[in-house]
PDB file of C-alpha atoms and ligand atoms in Angstrom:
ATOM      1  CA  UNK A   1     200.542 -46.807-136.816  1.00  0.00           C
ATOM      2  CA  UNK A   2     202.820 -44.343-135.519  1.00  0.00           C
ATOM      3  CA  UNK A   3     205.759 -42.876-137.429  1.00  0.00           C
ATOM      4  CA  UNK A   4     209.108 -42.151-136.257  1.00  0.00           C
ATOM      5  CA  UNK A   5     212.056 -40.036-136.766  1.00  0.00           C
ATOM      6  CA  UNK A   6     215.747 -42.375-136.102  1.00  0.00           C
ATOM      7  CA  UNK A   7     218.552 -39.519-136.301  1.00  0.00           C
ATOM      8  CA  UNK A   8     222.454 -41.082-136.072  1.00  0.00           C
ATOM      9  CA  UNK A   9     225.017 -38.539-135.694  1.00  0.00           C
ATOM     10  CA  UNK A  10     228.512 -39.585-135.171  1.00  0.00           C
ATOM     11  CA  UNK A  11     231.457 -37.272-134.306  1.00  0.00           C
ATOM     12  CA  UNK A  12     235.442 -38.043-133.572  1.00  0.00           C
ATOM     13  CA  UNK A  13     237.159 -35.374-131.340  1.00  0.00           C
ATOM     14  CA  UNK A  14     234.056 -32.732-131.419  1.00  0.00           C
ATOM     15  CA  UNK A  15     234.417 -33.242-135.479  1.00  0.00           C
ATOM     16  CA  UNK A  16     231.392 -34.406-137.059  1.00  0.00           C
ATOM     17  CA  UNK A  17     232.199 -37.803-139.324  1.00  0.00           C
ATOM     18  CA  UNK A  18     228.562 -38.857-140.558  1.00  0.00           C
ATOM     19  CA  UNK A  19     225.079 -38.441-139.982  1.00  0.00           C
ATOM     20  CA  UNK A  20     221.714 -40.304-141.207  1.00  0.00           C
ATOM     21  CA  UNK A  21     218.285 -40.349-140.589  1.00  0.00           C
ATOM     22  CA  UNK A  22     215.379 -42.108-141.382  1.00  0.00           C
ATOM     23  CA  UNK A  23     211.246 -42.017-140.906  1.00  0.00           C
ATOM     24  CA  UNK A  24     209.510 -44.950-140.104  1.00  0.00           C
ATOM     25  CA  UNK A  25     206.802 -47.278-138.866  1.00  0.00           C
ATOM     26  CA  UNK A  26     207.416 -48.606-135.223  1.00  0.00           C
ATOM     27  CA  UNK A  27     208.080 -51.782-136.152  1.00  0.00           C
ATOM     28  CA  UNK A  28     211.112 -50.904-137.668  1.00  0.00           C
ATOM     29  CA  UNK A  29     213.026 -48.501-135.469  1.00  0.00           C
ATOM     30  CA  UNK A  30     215.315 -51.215-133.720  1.00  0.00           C
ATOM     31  CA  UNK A  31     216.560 -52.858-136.809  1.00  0.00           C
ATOM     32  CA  UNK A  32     217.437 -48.762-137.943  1.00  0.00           C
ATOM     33  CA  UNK A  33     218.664 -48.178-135.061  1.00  0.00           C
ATOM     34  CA  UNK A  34     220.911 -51.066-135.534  1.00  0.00           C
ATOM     35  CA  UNK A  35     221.885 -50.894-138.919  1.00  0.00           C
ATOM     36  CA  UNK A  36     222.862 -46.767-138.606  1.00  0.00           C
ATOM     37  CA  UNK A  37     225.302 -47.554-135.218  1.00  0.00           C
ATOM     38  CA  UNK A  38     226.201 -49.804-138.000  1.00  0.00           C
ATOM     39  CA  UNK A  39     227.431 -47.867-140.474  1.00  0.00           C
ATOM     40  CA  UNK A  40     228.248 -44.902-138.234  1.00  0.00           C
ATOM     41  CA  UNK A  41     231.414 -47.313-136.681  1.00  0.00           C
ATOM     42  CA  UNK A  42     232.414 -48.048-140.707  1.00  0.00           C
ATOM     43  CA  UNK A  43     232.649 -44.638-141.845  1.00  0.00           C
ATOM     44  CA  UNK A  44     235.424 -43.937-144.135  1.00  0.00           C
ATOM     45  CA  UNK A  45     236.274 -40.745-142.547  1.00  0.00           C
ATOM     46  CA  UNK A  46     237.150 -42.127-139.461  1.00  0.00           C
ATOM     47  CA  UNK A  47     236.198 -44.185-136.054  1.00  0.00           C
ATOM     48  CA  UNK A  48     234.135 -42.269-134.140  1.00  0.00           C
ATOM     49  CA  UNK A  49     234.440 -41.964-130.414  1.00  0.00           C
ATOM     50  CA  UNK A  50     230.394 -40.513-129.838  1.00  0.00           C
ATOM     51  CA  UNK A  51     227.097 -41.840-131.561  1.00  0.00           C
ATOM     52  CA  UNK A  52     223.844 -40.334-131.064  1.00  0.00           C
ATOM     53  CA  UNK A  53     220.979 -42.361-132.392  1.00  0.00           C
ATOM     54  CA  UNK A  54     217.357 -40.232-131.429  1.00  0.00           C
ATOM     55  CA  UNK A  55     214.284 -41.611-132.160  1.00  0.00           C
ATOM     56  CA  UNK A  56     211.123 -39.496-131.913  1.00  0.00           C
ATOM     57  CA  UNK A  57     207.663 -39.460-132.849  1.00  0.00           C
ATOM     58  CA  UNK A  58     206.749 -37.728-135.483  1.00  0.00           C
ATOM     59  CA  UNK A  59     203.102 -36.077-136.067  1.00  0.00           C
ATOM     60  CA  UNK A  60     201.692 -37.915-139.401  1.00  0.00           C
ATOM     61  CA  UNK A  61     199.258 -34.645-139.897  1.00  0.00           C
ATOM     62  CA  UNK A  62     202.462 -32.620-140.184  1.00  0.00           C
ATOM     63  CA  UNK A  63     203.559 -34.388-143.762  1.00  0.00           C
ATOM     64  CA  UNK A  64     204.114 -33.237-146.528  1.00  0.00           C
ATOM     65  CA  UNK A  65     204.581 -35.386-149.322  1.00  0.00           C
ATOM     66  CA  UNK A  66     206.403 -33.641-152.055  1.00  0.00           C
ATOM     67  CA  UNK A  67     208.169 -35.713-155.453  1.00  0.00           C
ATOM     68  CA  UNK A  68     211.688 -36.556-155.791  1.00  0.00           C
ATOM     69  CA  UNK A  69     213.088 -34.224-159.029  1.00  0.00           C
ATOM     70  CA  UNK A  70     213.841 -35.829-162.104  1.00  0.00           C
ATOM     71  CA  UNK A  71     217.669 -36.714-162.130  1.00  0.00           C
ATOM     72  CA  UNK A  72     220.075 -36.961-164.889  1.00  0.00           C
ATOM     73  CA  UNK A  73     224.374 -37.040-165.339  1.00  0.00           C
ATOM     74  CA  UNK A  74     226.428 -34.511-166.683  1.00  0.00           C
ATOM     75  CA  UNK A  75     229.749 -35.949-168.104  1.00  0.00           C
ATOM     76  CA  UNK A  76     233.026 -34.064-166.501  1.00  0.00           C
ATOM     77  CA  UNK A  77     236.328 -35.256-166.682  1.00  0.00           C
ATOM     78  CA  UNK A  78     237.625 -33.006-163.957  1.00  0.00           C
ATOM     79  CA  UNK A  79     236.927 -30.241-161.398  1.00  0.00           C
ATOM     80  CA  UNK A  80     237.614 -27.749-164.375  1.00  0.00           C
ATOM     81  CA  UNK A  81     234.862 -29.271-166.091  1.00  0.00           C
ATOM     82  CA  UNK A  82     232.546 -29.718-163.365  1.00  0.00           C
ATOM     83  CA  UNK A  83     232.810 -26.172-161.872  1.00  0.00           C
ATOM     84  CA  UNK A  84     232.137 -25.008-165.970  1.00  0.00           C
ATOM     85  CA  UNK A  85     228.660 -27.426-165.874  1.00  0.00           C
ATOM     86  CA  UNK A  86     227.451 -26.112-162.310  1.00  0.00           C
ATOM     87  CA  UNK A  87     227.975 -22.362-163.117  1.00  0.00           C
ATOM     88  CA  UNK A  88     226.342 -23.353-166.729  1.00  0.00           C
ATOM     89  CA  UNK A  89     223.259 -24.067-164.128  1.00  0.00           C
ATOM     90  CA  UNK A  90     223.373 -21.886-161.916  1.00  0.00           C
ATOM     91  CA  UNK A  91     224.089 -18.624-163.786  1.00  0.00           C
ATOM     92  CA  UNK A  92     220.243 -18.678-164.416  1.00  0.00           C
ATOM     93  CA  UNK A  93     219.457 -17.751-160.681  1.00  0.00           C
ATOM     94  CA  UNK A  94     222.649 -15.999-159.407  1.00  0.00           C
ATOM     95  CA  UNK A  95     224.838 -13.078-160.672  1.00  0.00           C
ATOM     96  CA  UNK A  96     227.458 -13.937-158.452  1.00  0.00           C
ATOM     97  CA  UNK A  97     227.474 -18.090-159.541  1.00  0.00           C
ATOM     98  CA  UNK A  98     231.214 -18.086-159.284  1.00  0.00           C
ATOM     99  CA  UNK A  99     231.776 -16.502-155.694  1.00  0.00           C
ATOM    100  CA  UNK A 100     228.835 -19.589-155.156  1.00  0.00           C
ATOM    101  CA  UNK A 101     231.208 -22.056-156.938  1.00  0.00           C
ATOM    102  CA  UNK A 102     234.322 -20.889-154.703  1.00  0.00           C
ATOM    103  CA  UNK A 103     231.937 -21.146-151.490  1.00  0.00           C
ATOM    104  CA  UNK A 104     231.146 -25.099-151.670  1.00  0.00           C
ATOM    105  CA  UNK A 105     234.668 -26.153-152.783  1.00  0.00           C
ATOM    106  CA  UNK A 106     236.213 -24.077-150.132  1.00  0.00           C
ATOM    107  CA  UNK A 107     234.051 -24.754-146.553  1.00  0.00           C
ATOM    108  CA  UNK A 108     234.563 -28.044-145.048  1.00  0.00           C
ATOM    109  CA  UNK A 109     233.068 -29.680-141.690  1.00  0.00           C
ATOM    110  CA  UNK A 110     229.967 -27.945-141.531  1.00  0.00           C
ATOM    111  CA  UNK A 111     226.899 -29.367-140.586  1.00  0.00           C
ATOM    112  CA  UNK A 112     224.796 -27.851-142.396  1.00  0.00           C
ATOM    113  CA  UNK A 113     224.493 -26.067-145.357  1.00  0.00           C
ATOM    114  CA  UNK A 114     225.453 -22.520-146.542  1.00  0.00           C
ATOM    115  CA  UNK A 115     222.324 -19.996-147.355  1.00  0.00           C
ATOM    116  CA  UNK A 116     223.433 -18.219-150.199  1.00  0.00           C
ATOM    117  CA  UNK A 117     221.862 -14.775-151.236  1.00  0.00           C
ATOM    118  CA  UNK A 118     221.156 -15.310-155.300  1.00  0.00           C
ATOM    119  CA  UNK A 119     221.111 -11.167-155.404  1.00  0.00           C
ATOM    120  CA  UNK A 120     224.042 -10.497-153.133  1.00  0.00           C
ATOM    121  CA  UNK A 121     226.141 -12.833-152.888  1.00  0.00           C
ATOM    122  CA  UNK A 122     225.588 -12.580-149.401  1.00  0.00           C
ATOM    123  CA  UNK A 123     225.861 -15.780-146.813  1.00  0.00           C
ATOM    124  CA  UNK A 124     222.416 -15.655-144.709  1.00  0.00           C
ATOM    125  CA  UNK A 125     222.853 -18.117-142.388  1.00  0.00           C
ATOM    126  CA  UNK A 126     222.475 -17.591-138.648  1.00  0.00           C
ATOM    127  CA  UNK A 127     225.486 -19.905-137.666  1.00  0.00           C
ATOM    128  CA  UNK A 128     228.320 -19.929-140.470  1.00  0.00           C
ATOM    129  CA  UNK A 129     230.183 -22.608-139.087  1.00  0.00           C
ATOM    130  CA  UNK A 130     227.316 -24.750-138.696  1.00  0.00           C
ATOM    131  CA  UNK A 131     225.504 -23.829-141.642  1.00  0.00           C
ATOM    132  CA  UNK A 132     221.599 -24.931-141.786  1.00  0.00           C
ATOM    133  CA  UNK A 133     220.524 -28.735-141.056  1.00  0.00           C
ATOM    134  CA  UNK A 134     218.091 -30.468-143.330  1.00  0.00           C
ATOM    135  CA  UNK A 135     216.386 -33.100-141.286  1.00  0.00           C
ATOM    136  CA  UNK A 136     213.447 -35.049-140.871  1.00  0.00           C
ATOM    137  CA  UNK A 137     213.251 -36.588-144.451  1.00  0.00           C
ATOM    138  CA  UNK A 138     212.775 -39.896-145.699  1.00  0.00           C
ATOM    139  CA  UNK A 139     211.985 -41.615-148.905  1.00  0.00           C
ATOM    140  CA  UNK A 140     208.289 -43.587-148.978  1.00  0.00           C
ATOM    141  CA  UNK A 141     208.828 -46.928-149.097  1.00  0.00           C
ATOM    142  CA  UNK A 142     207.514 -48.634-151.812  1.00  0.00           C
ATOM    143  CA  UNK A 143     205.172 -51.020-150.759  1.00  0.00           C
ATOM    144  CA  UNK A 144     206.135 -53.875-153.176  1.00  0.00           C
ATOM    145  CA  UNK A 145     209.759 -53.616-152.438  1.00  0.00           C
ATOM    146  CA  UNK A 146     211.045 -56.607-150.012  1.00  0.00           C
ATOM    147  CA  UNK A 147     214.362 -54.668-149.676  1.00  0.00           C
ATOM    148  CA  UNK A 148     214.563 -54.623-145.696  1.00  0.00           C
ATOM    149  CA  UNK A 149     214.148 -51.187-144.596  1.00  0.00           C
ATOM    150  CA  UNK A 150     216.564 -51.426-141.714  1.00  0.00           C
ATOM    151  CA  UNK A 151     219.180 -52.651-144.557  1.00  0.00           C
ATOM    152  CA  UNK A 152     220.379 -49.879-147.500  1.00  0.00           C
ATOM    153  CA  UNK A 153     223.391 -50.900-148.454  1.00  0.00           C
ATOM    154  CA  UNK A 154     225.450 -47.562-147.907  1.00  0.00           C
ATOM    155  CA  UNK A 155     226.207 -46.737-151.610  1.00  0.00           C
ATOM    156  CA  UNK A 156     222.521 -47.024-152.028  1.00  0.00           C
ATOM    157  CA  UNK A 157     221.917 -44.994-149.202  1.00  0.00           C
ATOM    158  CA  UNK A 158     223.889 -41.959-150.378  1.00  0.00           C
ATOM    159  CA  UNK A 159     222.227 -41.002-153.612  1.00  0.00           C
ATOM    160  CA  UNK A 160     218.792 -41.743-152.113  1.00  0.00           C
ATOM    161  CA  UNK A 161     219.509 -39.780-149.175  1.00  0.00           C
ATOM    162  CA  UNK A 162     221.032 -36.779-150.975  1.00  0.00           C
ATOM    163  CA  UNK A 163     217.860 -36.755-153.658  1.00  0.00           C
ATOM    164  CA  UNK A 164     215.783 -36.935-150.633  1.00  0.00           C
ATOM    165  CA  UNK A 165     217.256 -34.034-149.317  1.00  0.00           C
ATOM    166  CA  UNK A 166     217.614 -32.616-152.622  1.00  0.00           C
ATOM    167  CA  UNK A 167     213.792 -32.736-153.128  1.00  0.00           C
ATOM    168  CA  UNK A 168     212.944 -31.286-149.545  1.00  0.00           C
ATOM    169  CA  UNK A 169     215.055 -28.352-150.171  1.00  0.00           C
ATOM    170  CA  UNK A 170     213.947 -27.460-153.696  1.00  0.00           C
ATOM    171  CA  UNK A 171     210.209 -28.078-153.091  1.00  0.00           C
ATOM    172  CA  UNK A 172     210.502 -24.865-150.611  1.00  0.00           C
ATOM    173  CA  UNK A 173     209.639 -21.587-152.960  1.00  0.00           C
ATOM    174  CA  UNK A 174     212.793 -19.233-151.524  1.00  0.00           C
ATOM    175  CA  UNK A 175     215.254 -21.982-152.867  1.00  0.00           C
ATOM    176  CA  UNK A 176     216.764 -20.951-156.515  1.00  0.00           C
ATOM    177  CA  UNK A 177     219.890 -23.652-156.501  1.00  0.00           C
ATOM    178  CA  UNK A 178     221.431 -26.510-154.088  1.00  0.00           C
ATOM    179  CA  UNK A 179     225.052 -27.461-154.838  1.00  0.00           C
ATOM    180  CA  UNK A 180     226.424 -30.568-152.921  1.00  0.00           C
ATOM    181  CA  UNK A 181     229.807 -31.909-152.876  1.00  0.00           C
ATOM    182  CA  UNK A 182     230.278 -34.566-150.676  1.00  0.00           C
ATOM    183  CA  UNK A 183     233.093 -34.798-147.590  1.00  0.00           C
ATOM    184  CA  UNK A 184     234.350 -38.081-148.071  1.00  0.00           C
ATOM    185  CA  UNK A 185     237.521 -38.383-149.518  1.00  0.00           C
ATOM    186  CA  UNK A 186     237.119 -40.986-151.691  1.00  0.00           C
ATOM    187  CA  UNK A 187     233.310 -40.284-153.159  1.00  0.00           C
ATOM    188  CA  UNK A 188     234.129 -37.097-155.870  1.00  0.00           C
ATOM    189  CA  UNK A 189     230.699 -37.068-157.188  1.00  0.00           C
ATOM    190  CA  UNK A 190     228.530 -33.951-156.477  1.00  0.00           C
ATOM    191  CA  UNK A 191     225.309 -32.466-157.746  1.00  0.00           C
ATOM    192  CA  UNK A 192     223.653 -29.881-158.423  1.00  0.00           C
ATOM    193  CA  UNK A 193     219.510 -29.477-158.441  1.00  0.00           C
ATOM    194  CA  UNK A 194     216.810 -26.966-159.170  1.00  0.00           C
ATOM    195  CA  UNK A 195     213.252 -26.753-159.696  1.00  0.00           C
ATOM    196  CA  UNK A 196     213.651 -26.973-163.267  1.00  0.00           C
ATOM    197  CA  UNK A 197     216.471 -29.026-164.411  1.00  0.00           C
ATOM    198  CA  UNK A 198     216.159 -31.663-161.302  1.00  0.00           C
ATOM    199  CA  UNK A 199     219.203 -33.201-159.771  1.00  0.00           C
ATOM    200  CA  UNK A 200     222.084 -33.436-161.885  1.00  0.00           C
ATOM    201  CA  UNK A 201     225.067 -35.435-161.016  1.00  0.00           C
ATOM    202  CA  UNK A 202     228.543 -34.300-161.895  1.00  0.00           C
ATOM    203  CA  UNK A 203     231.411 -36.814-161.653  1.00  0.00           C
ATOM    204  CA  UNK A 204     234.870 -35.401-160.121  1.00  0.00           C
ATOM    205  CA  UNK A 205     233.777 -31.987-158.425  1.00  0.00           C
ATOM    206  CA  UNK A 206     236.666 -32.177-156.255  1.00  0.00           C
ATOM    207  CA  UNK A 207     239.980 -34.101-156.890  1.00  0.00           C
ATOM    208  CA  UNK A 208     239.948 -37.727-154.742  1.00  0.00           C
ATOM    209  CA  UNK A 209     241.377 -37.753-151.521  1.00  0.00           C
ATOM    210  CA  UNK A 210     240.474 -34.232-150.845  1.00  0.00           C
ATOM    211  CA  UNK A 211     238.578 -32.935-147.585  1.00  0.00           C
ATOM    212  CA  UNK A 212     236.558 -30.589-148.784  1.00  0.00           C
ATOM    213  CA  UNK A 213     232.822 -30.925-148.814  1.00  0.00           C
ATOM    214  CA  UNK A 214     229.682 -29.045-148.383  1.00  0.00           C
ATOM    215  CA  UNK A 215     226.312 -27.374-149.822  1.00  0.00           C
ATOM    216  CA  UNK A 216     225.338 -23.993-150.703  1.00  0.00           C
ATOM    217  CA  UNK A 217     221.431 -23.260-151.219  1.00  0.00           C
ATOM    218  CA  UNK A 218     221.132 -20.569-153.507  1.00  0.00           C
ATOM    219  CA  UNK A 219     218.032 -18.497-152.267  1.00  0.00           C
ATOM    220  CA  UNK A 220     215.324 -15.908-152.852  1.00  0.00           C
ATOM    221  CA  UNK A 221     216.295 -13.875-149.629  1.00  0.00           C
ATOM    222  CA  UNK A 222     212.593 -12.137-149.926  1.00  0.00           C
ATOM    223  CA  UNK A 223     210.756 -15.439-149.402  1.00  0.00           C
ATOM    224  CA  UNK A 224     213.112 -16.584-146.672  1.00  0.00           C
ATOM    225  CA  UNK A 225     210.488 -16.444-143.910  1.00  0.00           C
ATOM    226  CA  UNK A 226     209.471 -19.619-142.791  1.00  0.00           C
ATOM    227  CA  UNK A 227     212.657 -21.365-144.984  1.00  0.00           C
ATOM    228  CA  UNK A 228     214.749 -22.659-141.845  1.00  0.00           C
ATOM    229  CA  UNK A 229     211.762 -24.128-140.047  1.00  0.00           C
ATOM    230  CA  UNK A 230     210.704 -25.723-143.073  1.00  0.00           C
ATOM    231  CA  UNK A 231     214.376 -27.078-143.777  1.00  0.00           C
ATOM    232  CA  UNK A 232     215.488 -28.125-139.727  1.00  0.00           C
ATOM    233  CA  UNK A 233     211.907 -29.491-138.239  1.00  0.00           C
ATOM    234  CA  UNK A 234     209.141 -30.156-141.496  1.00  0.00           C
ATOM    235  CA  UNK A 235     209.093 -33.936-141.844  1.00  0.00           C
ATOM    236  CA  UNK A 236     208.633 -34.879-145.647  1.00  0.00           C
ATOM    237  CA  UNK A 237     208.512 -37.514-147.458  1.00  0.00           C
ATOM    238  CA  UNK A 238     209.863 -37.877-150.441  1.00  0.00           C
ATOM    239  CA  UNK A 239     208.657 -40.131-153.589  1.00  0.00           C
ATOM    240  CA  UNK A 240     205.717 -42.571-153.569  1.00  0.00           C
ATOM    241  CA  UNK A 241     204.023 -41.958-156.967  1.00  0.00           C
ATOM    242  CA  UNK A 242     206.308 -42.977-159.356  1.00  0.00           C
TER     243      UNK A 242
HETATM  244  N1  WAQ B 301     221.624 -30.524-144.258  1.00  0.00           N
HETATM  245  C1  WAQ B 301     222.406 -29.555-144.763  1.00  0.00           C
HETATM  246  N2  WAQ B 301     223.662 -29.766-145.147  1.00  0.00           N
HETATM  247  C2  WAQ B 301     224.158 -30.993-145.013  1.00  0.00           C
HETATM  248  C3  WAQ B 301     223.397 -32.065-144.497  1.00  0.00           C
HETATM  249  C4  WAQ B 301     222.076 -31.791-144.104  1.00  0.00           C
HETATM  250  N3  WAQ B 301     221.287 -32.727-143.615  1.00  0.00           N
HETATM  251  N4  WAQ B 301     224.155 -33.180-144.477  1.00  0.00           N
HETATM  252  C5  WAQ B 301     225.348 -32.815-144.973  1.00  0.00           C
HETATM  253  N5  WAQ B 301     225.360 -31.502-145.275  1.00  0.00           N
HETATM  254  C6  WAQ B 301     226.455 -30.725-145.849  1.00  0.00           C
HETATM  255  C7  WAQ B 301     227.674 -30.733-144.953  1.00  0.00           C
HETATM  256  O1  WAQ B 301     228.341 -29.506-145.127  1.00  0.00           O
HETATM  257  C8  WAQ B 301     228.495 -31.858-145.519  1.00  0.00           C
HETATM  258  O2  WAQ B 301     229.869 -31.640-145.316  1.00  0.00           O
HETATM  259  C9  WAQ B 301     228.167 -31.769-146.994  1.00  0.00           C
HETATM  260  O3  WAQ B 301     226.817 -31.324-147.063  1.00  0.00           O
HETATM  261  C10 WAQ B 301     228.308 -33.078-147.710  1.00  0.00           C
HETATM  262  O4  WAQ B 301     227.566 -34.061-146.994  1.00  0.00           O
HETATM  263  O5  WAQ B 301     224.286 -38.762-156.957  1.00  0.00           O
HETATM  264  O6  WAQ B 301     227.474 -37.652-149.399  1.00  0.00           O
HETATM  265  O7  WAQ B 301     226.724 -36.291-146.505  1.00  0.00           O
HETATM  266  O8  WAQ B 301     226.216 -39.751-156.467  1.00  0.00           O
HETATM  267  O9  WAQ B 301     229.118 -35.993-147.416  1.00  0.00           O
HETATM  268  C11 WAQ B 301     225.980 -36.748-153.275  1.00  0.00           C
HETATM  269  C12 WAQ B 301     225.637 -37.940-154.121  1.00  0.00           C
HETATM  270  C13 WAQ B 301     226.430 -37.265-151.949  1.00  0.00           C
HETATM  271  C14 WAQ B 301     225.813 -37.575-155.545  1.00  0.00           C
HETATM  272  C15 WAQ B 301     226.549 -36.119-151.027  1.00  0.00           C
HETATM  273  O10 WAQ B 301     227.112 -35.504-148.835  1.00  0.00           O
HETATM  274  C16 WAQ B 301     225.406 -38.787-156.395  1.00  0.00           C
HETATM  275  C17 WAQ B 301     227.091 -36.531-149.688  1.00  0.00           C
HETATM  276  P1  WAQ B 301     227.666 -35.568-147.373  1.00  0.00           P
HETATM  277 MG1   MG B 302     229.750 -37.381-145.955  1.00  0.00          MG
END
């Protein structure tokens, strides 16, 4: 059976409000299809005025299957606290940690994400204010599971969506660090994930109500070939064994 790619992007004004995307059997792209226009017209940040939904075939020889990380919570009462516990992790793959701190609380609508050089400091990607798109993800559907896939409930859908991207990003060898704050206002938890540690959670990265949002991938700049490609057009699934 063929697999597809269902892509929603939604955007207010030029402004990008929300994006999703999903891989899956034929069967089940018009009930995604419905469910993301959906969700794209109840987005907190705002009523769009354009939504794309693509769907396209995807390859199923062009897979790759890779695990979701282990996850865990760090405990933060505030952004002082938070910004202490990510530099705590990433200090291990970056000198410049802090100037990689002050990068993802400081960019807003991108996107993408920021390529950050671990031994310069350095931003690497092509288009700033864009950043670097990781799509064509999904999480394996668990077989046993009657949850309708057309039918995440959205708070669902954010943590599994951000450890699916999570676990794309990190499975590629040039990526050291990914640190994520979200854009909505009114969702203040963040994360940070590597190889090692997993995907960490860490309540009240930014202060509610604020705008600011984005990801930084802290990276290996001599095993960057092949890392964009990988991030913007390898489908992967995510999960499956556990
Ligand atoms: N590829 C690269 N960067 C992206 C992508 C993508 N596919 N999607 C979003 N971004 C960047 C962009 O700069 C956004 O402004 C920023 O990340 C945040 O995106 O366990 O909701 O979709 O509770 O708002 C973390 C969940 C949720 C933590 C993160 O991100 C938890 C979230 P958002
Ligand atoms: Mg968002």
């Amino acid at each position: 059976m063929p697999l597809y790619s269902v892509k929603m992007r939604a955007s207010l004004d030029g402004t990008h409000i929300s994006g999703a995307e999903r891989i899956v059997d034929a069967a089940d792209v018009s009930d995604v299809c419905a469910a993301m226009s959906r969700r794209a017209l109840a987005h907190p940040k705002g009523c769009p005025d354009t939504v794309n939904v693509t769907v396209r075939e995807v390859d199923p020889d062009a897979i790759v299957r890779v695990p979701f990380l282990p996850w865990d919570a760090a405990e933060c009462a505030d952004e002082a606290e938070a910004r202490e516990t990510v530099l705590g992790y990433i200090r291990a793959c970056t000198p410049h940690a802090e100037a990689a701190w002050d990068l993802v609380t400081s960019v807003r609508n991108m996107r993408g994400a920021v390529l950050f050089d671990a031994a310069t400091g350095e931003r690497l990607e092509p288009d700033q204010a864009r950043g670097v798109r990781v799509t064509n993800m999904d999480a394996v559907r668990i077989a046993d599971d009657d949850h309708a896939v057309a039918e995440r409930t959205p708070a669902k859908d954010r943590v599994t969506e951000a450890r699916v991207l999570a676990a794309k990003v990190a499975h590629h060898p040039a990526v050291l660090a990914e640190v994520c704050i979200s854009d909505d206002p009114d969702y203040t938890t963040g994360y940070v994930s590597t190889k090692d540690i997993g995907y960490v959670r860490i309540p009240n990265m930014k202060p509610l109500g604020s705008e600011i949002g984005g990801r930084v991938f802290i990276v290996d700049a001599e095993q960057l070939e092949g890392l964009i490609t990988y991030l913007e057009e390898t489908p992967v699934l995510v999960g499956g064994d556990e």
